[in-house]
XYZ file of C-alpha atoms in Angstrom:
462
model
C -122.214 93.601 50.259
C -120.615 90.414 50.651
C -123.401 88.411 51.210
C -125.796 90.233 48.465
C -122.686 89.028 46.052
C -123.151 85.310 47.735
C -126.503 85.318 47.143
C -125.706 86.441 43.120
C -124.030 82.907 42.973
C -120.511 85.277 42.706
C -117.351 82.911 43.144
C -115.438 84.527 46.253
C -111.989 84.528 44.638
C -113.569 87.306 43.024
C -114.070 89.215 46.062
C -112.695 87.798 49.283
C -109.920 89.552 50.885
C -106.204 88.007 49.196
C -104.889 87.576 52.374
C -107.802 85.344 53.539
C -108.501 83.182 50.310
C -104.136 82.815 50.340
C -104.516 81.319 53.689
C -107.421 79.411 52.967
C -106.307 77.663 49.666
C -102.499 77.422 50.835
C -102.455 76.519 54.129
C -104.431 73.172 52.626
C -102.280 72.916 49.848
C -99.062 73.047 52.201
C -100.244 70.265 54.086
C -100.777 68.152 50.862
C -97.567 68.840 49.890
C -95.614 68.292 52.869
C -97.766 65.019 53.209
C -96.680 63.664 49.941
C -93.207 64.633 50.827
C -93.895 62.719 54.006
C -94.366 59.466 52.436
C -91.338 59.058 50.891
C -89.284 60.708 54.326
C -91.208 58.223 56.673
C -90.502 55.615 54.753
C -86.612 56.561 54.888
C -86.799 57.435 58.521
C -87.793 53.639 59.285
C -85.714 52.100 56.623
C -82.881 53.808 58.384
C -83.720 52.679 61.535
C -85.088 49.163 60.450
C -82.512 47.971 57.345
C -80.143 50.511 57.467
C -78.180 52.661 55.184
C -78.102 50.433 52.286
C -82.258 50.371 52.315
C -81.897 54.273 52.297
C -80.144 54.212 49.073
C -82.109 52.126 47.458
C -85.241 54.486 47.726
C -82.849 56.998 46.091
C -81.921 55.184 43.262
C -85.847 54.383 43.250
C -86.700 57.981 43.235
C -86.227 58.716 39.643
C -89.113 56.278 38.974
C -91.642 58.335 41.483
C -90.290 61.703 39.751
C -91.252 60.233 36.546
C -94.699 59.294 37.784
C -95.190 63.011 39.942
C -93.702 64.989 36.573
C -96.732 63.453 34.651
C -99.397 63.662 37.260
C -98.246 67.197 37.985
C -98.358 68.253 34.514
C -102.181 67.145 33.982
C -103.098 68.059 37.456
C -101.495 71.739 37.452
C -102.230 72.371 33.807
C -106.079 71.258 34.141
C -106.636 72.983 37.169
C -105.210 76.338 36.089
C -106.978 76.285 32.630
C -110.366 75.268 34.664
C -109.592 78.283 37.482
C -109.703 80.811 34.207
C -112.960 79.174 32.842
C -114.771 79.569 36.237
C -113.384 83.269 36.496
C -114.996 83.551 32.808
C -118.061 81.661 34.364
C -117.951 78.766 31.968
C -118.504 76.055 34.473
C -119.355 73.506 31.924
C -115.837 74.215 30.206
C -114.616 73.814 33.389
C -116.776 70.544 34.224
C -115.442 68.983 30.623
C -111.784 69.692 31.720
C -112.360 67.242 34.681
C -113.483 64.719 32.666
C -110.733 64.837 30.469
C -107.422 65.217 32.927
C -109.543 61.933 34.628
C -109.363 59.947 31.705
C -105.940 60.901 30.683
C -104.631 60.365 34.244
C -105.854 56.637 33.673
C -104.535 56.182 30.588
C -100.918 57.647 31.815
C -100.611 55.626 34.614
C -101.468 52.280 32.647
C -98.600 53.196 29.983
C -96.093 54.005 33.055
C -96.933 50.491 34.432
C -96.211 49.114 30.886
C -93.297 50.201 30.480
C -91.817 50.518 34.051
C -91.868 46.585 34.938
C -90.276 45.270 32.115
C -87.479 47.809 32.374
C -86.920 48.003 35.480
C -83.854 46.237 36.270
C -81.678 48.197 33.312
C -83.767 51.223 34.505
C -82.230 51.068 38.148
C -78.706 50.460 36.759
C -79.152 53.934 34.882
C -80.299 55.144 38.149
C -77.168 54.029 40.122
C -77.965 50.466 41.814
C -75.028 48.625 42.519
C -74.301 45.054 43.526
C -75.345 45.926 47.342
C -78.609 47.982 46.549
C -80.016 46.502 43.555
C -81.921 43.736 45.378
C -83.540 46.501 47.897
C -84.260 48.837 44.890
C -86.279 46.098 42.917
C -88.165 45.053 46.531
C -89.368 48.874 46.356
C -89.828 49.633 42.812
C -92.233 46.644 42.176
C -94.600 47.864 44.636
C -94.248 51.214 43.938
C -95.150 50.532 40.232
C -98.141 48.929 41.353
C -99.772 52.089 42.987
C -99.161 54.173 39.802
C -102.931 54.731 38.773
C -103.690 55.941 42.484
C -100.895 57.948 43.723
C -101.673 59.744 39.586
C -104.814 59.843 40.219
C -104.782 61.636 44.324
C -102.186 64.328 43.063
C -104.426 65.305 40.000
C -107.319 65.277 41.659
C -106.374 67.079 44.375
C -105.348 69.930 42.471
C -108.554 69.977 40.661
C -110.348 70.004 44.360
C -108.261 73.249 44.934
C -109.904 74.346 42.141
C -113.480 73.831 42.274
C -113.357 75.600 45.679
C -112.523 72.807 47.963
C -108.804 73.003 49.534
C -109.562 71.194 52.910
C -110.838 68.476 51.198
C -107.344 67.895 49.157
C -105.576 68.316 52.228
C -107.627 65.596 54.306
C -107.716 63.189 51.618
C -103.652 63.413 51.628
C -103.741 63.672 55.160
C -105.591 60.132 55.650
C -103.399 58.601 53.476
C -100.389 60.180 55.750
C -101.611 58.887 58.974
C -102.061 55.599 57.607
C -98.782 55.209 56.485
C -97.001 56.685 59.419
C -99.343 53.516 61.134
C -98.025 50.869 58.776
C -94.692 51.337 58.322
C -93.598 50.345 61.742
C -95.751 47.578 61.740
C -94.520 46.152 58.360
C -90.774 46.709 58.648
C -90.553 46.108 62.590
C -93.438 43.749 63.161
C -93.312 41.735 59.993
C -89.729 42.298 58.932
C -91.061 43.341 55.315
C -88.291 45.795 55.190
C -88.137 48.106 51.909
C -90.983 46.026 50.771
C -93.104 46.650 53.742
C -92.710 50.299 53.252
C -94.044 50.669 49.450
C -96.587 48.482 50.619
C -97.458 50.913 53.366
C -97.400 53.791 50.670
C -99.303 52.498 48.116
C -102.052 51.564 50.278
C -102.000 55.710 51.513
C -102.344 56.418 48.202
C -105.245 54.338 47.558
C -107.342 55.507 50.176
C -106.420 59.425 49.140
C -107.655 58.462 45.707
C -110.837 56.751 46.602
C -111.543 59.715 48.760
C -110.917 62.314 45.799
C -112.944 60.641 43.415
C -116.149 59.950 45.456
C -115.578 63.695 46.172
C -116.272 64.718 42.136
C -118.600 62.186 41.905
C -121.357 63.080 44.489
C -120.058 66.344 46.005
C -118.239 68.661 43.448
C -118.945 71.973 43.714
C -118.534 73.402 40.355
C -116.917 70.420 38.582
C -118.522 66.669 38.564
C -117.251 63.060 37.424
C -120.390 62.061 35.046
C -121.528 59.909 32.229
C -121.166 63.128 29.986
C -117.952 64.879 31.275
C -115.522 61.824 30.876
C -114.605 62.165 27.534
C -111.550 63.302 26.278
C -111.654 66.557 24.684
C -108.873 67.256 22.094
C -109.270 71.437 22.253
C -108.737 71.450 26.177
C -105.763 69.324 25.823
C -104.395 71.849 23.241
C -105.442 74.664 25.858
C -104.873 73.150 28.919
C -101.771 70.860 29.135
C -99.364 73.256 28.042
C -100.769 75.379 31.429
C -98.924 72.320 33.059
C -95.759 71.715 31.151
C -93.937 74.125 33.476
C -94.745 71.459 36.523
C -94.340 68.785 34.598
C -90.822 70.168 33.103
C -89.623 70.873 37.127
C -90.550 67.046 38.122
C -88.696 66.070 34.993
C -86.100 68.020 35.252
C -85.556 66.497 38.941
C -85.937 63.044 37.504
C -82.884 63.610 35.094
C -81.128 65.573 37.831
C -81.457 62.433 40.167
C -79.728 60.160 37.333
C -76.993 62.591 37.006
C -76.620 62.967 40.726
C -76.719 59.279 41.796
C -74.012 58.131 39.452
C -71.749 60.936 40.060
C -72.176 60.301 43.951
C -71.253 56.595 42.867
C -68.549 57.071 40.676
C -66.663 60.130 42.785
C -67.775 58.632 46.017
C -65.950 55.412 45.546
C -62.652 57.527 45.074
C -62.364 58.442 48.199
C -62.652 56.772 51.518
C -66.643 57.589 51.695
C -67.112 55.239 49.357
C -70.395 55.668 46.468
C -73.485 53.925 48.573
C -72.680 56.057 51.846
C -72.338 59.134 49.544
C -75.894 58.238 47.669
C -77.411 57.353 50.754
C -76.480 60.719 52.895
C -77.031 62.724 49.734
C -80.675 61.120 49.329
C -81.477 61.989 52.913
C -80.428 65.369 52.698
C -82.463 66.074 49.193
C -85.508 64.656 50.944
C -84.967 67.577 54.091
C -84.779 69.962 51.184
C -88.231 68.267 49.689
C -89.565 69.271 52.658
C -89.055 72.873 52.569
C -89.478 73.294 48.515
C -92.736 71.489 49.233
C -93.707 74.058 51.667
C -93.160 76.310 48.902
C -94.998 74.865 46.222
C -97.868 74.237 48.326
C -98.009 78.430 48.729
C -97.519 78.510 44.955
C -100.113 75.795 44.105
C -102.644 77.844 47.221
C -102.198 81.085 45.002
C -102.974 79.571 41.383
C -106.791 79.283 41.797
C -106.754 83.025 43.236
C -104.629 84.204 40.337
C -106.738 82.584 37.226
C -109.727 83.806 38.306
C -108.938 86.953 38.458
C -106.799 86.684 35.600
C -109.699 85.680 33.675
C -112.038 88.068 35.474
C -109.703 90.758 34.584
C -108.721 92.279 38.363
C -104.747 92.811 37.976
C -104.576 94.698 41.432
C -105.905 91.266 42.921
C -103.643 89.418 40.931
C -100.374 91.765 41.997
C -101.351 91.524 45.621
C -101.844 87.800 45.181
C -98.352 86.971 43.676
C -96.522 89.589 46.271
C -98.022 88.319 49.322
C -97.110 84.475 48.137
C -94.049 85.021 47.316
C -93.312 86.744 50.757
C -94.792 83.865 52.620
C -92.388 81.332 50.261
C -89.311 83.361 51.336
C -89.794 83.391 54.711
C -90.288 79.691 54.999
C -87.564 79.014 53.027
C -85.180 81.205 54.615
C -86.251 79.563 58.045
C -85.504 76.552 56.804
C -81.867 77.701 55.962
C -81.611 78.916 58.947
C -82.174 75.344 60.611
C -80.240 73.353 58.601
C -76.990 75.318 59.221
C -77.112 75.650 63.011
C -78.974 72.366 63.847
C -77.724 69.695 61.027
C -77.056 67.004 63.830
C -80.228 66.886 65.322
C -82.160 67.456 61.918
C -80.318 64.227 60.362
C -80.477 62.048 63.408
C -84.093 61.272 62.410
C -82.418 59.033 59.866
C -80.453 56.658 61.703
C -76.599 56.961 63.645
C -75.651 54.126 63.527
C -72.544 54.682 60.841
C -70.347 57.100 61.813
C -69.355 57.917 58.066
C -72.439 58.138 57.057
C -73.270 60.974 59.294
C -70.148 62.920 59.124
C -70.612 63.114 55.109
C -74.578 63.800 55.340
C -73.897 66.683 58.014
C -71.355 68.251 55.589
C -73.958 67.487 52.572
C -77.044 69.494 54.332
C -74.582 72.491 55.126
C -72.772 72.725 52.060
C -75.654 71.668 49.555
C -78.136 73.154 50.878
C -76.309 76.874 51.314
C -78.261 78.791 48.743
C -81.857 77.394 49.541
C -82.960 80.310 50.983
C -83.766 81.585 47.640
C -86.421 78.833 46.525
C -89.233 80.039 47.697
C -89.330 83.199 45.600
C -88.337 81.169 42.808
C -91.412 78.503 43.240
C -93.980 81.165 43.525
C -93.011 82.956 40.685
C -92.707 79.646 38.056
C -96.282 79.284 39.473
C -97.519 82.617 38.916
C -96.593 82.627 35.132
C -98.311 79.682 35.076
C -101.501 80.354 36.576
C -101.531 83.536 34.405
C -101.427 81.954 30.774
C -98.088 82.363 30.492
C -96.650 78.824 29.733
C -93.528 79.645 27.987
C -92.364 81.748 31.087
C -93.252 79.032 33.056
C -91.719 76.489 31.529
C -87.758 78.385 31.329
C -88.309 79.298 34.732
C -88.678 75.580 35.612
C -85.869 74.550 33.459
C -83.463 76.831 35.092
C -82.165 75.792 38.429
C -82.045 72.190 37.807
C -82.028 71.449 33.956
C -79.793 74.443 32.566
C -77.575 75.154 35.702
C -77.371 72.576 38.588
C -76.868 69.303 36.049
C -74.301 71.010 34.144
C -72.379 72.079 37.497
C -72.988 68.535 39.152
C -70.888 67.418 35.794
C -68.194 70.242 35.523
C -67.466 71.209 39.271
C -66.591 67.386 40.239
C -63.847 67.023 37.782
C -61.564 69.716 39.563
C -63.279 69.569 42.924
C -64.350 65.850 43.271
C -66.757 64.727 45.510
C -66.965 68.417 47.225
C -68.084 69.818 43.556
C -71.176 67.984 43.816
C -72.037 69.693 47.041
C -71.060 73.138 45.995
C -73.129 72.899 42.664
C -76.312 73.458 44.839
C -75.743 76.741 45.841
C -74.093 77.927 43.179
C -77.126 76.936 40.958
C -79.827 78.278 43.787
C -77.844 81.860 43.734
C -77.734 82.167 40.146
C -80.911 81.215 39.551
C -82.616 83.526 41.963
C -80.819 86.645 39.747
C -82.271 85.458 36.646
C -85.560 85.023 38.389
C -85.944 88.285 39.613
C -84.900 89.880 36.182
C -88.505 87.951 35.225
C -90.427 89.590 37.767
C -89.385 93.192 37.827
C -90.192 93.046 34.195
C -93.986 91.473 35.373
C -94.204 93.921 38.063
C -93.651 96.865 35.558
C -96.352 95.263 33.143
C -99.371 95.188 36.562
C -98.160 98.038 37.850
C -99.357 99.742 34.181
C -102.691 97.279 34.251
C -103.697 98.448 37.999
C -103.402 102.011 36.664
C -105.017 101.765 33.653
C -107.806 99.948 35.422
């Protein structure tokens, strides 16, 4: 039966076992997301060992710029891939092809705009992001190099999303892996051998992003299965923009909220940290490391959600609600297991985890341990929430996806970071994390219960 279907040219997303497909698509997506996180984490590990906690504080200050770039990239990449997956499910490959060309050109235009704004406004932006007299020069060095790599960074994120939808999840993984391996090799050379400090870490990062972007562009030019970059597809289609971009808004909002959150948190940590013996720079550096650790866990969960999207979108387009339901439940279960395991590790082995980022400053280490245990107290609920947002995005429900993507960071965590320290000082910032996580979990579960009832009804009707 399966051989007959393949001969007829049917897409395996519509008939292969869901568990097999989820593993096939989620594993490369997880690796790709982890590698993107590791770019920044490897920088912090080597900077922590070679420059010290002030260098790590500088990368934390620069991180909102990274998340701004990622916000635009994920809006284009997630929206384009979700729309293309639905079109492939409808057997409309020509529209999927046009979608690739549209998001490719939009990515190039957006990256140029980011650089045009970022360079002249760099110093005031870094001040807003929490730079102090001690960290400003480090932050400028790191940010200026990262901005130069913006086109390659954005292309690697957008095209890796499109490659998964094109049926080549392993390709997107390998493209990122090649860059990551190079980054890991170059970081210690530039920092410890050439003594380039944070500048060397940034150069290693953008070199890796260039390699990843080139691999993905060459794939779509010469080897794309259902979508290709060619002369006829390289034009911006306004209709596709109106239909595809709303599907990526939730991903863009998530990253944009991360930027706002980072700015609020950085300034709050400096302000309330300076009111204690810990100091603002130590508080900023410690929380920056803890957020990077949390990013690893979230990246795995996002990878599971991304891996499920082509399956969900295709079967939504092909009107197969049973496969949609099974894919969602399988992905949500896997992400919850990952999040719970990470939560357990943070509670049981905080010192061992943090030792990777340097232990030369006792006060830094002690506060970082406190941050990791308290701020990550509700991280066990993250996987379920991330996959739910991905589900609504890939099944053509952008409003619900957008609301849920704003919920944890924008609607809950930022207000809590502003309110709780008024009564509890620096400790209030730490407890804002678990309060936001658990509250958002309760709200998201209500959306899920309603959606499962609807899916169950559709399954019975089909």
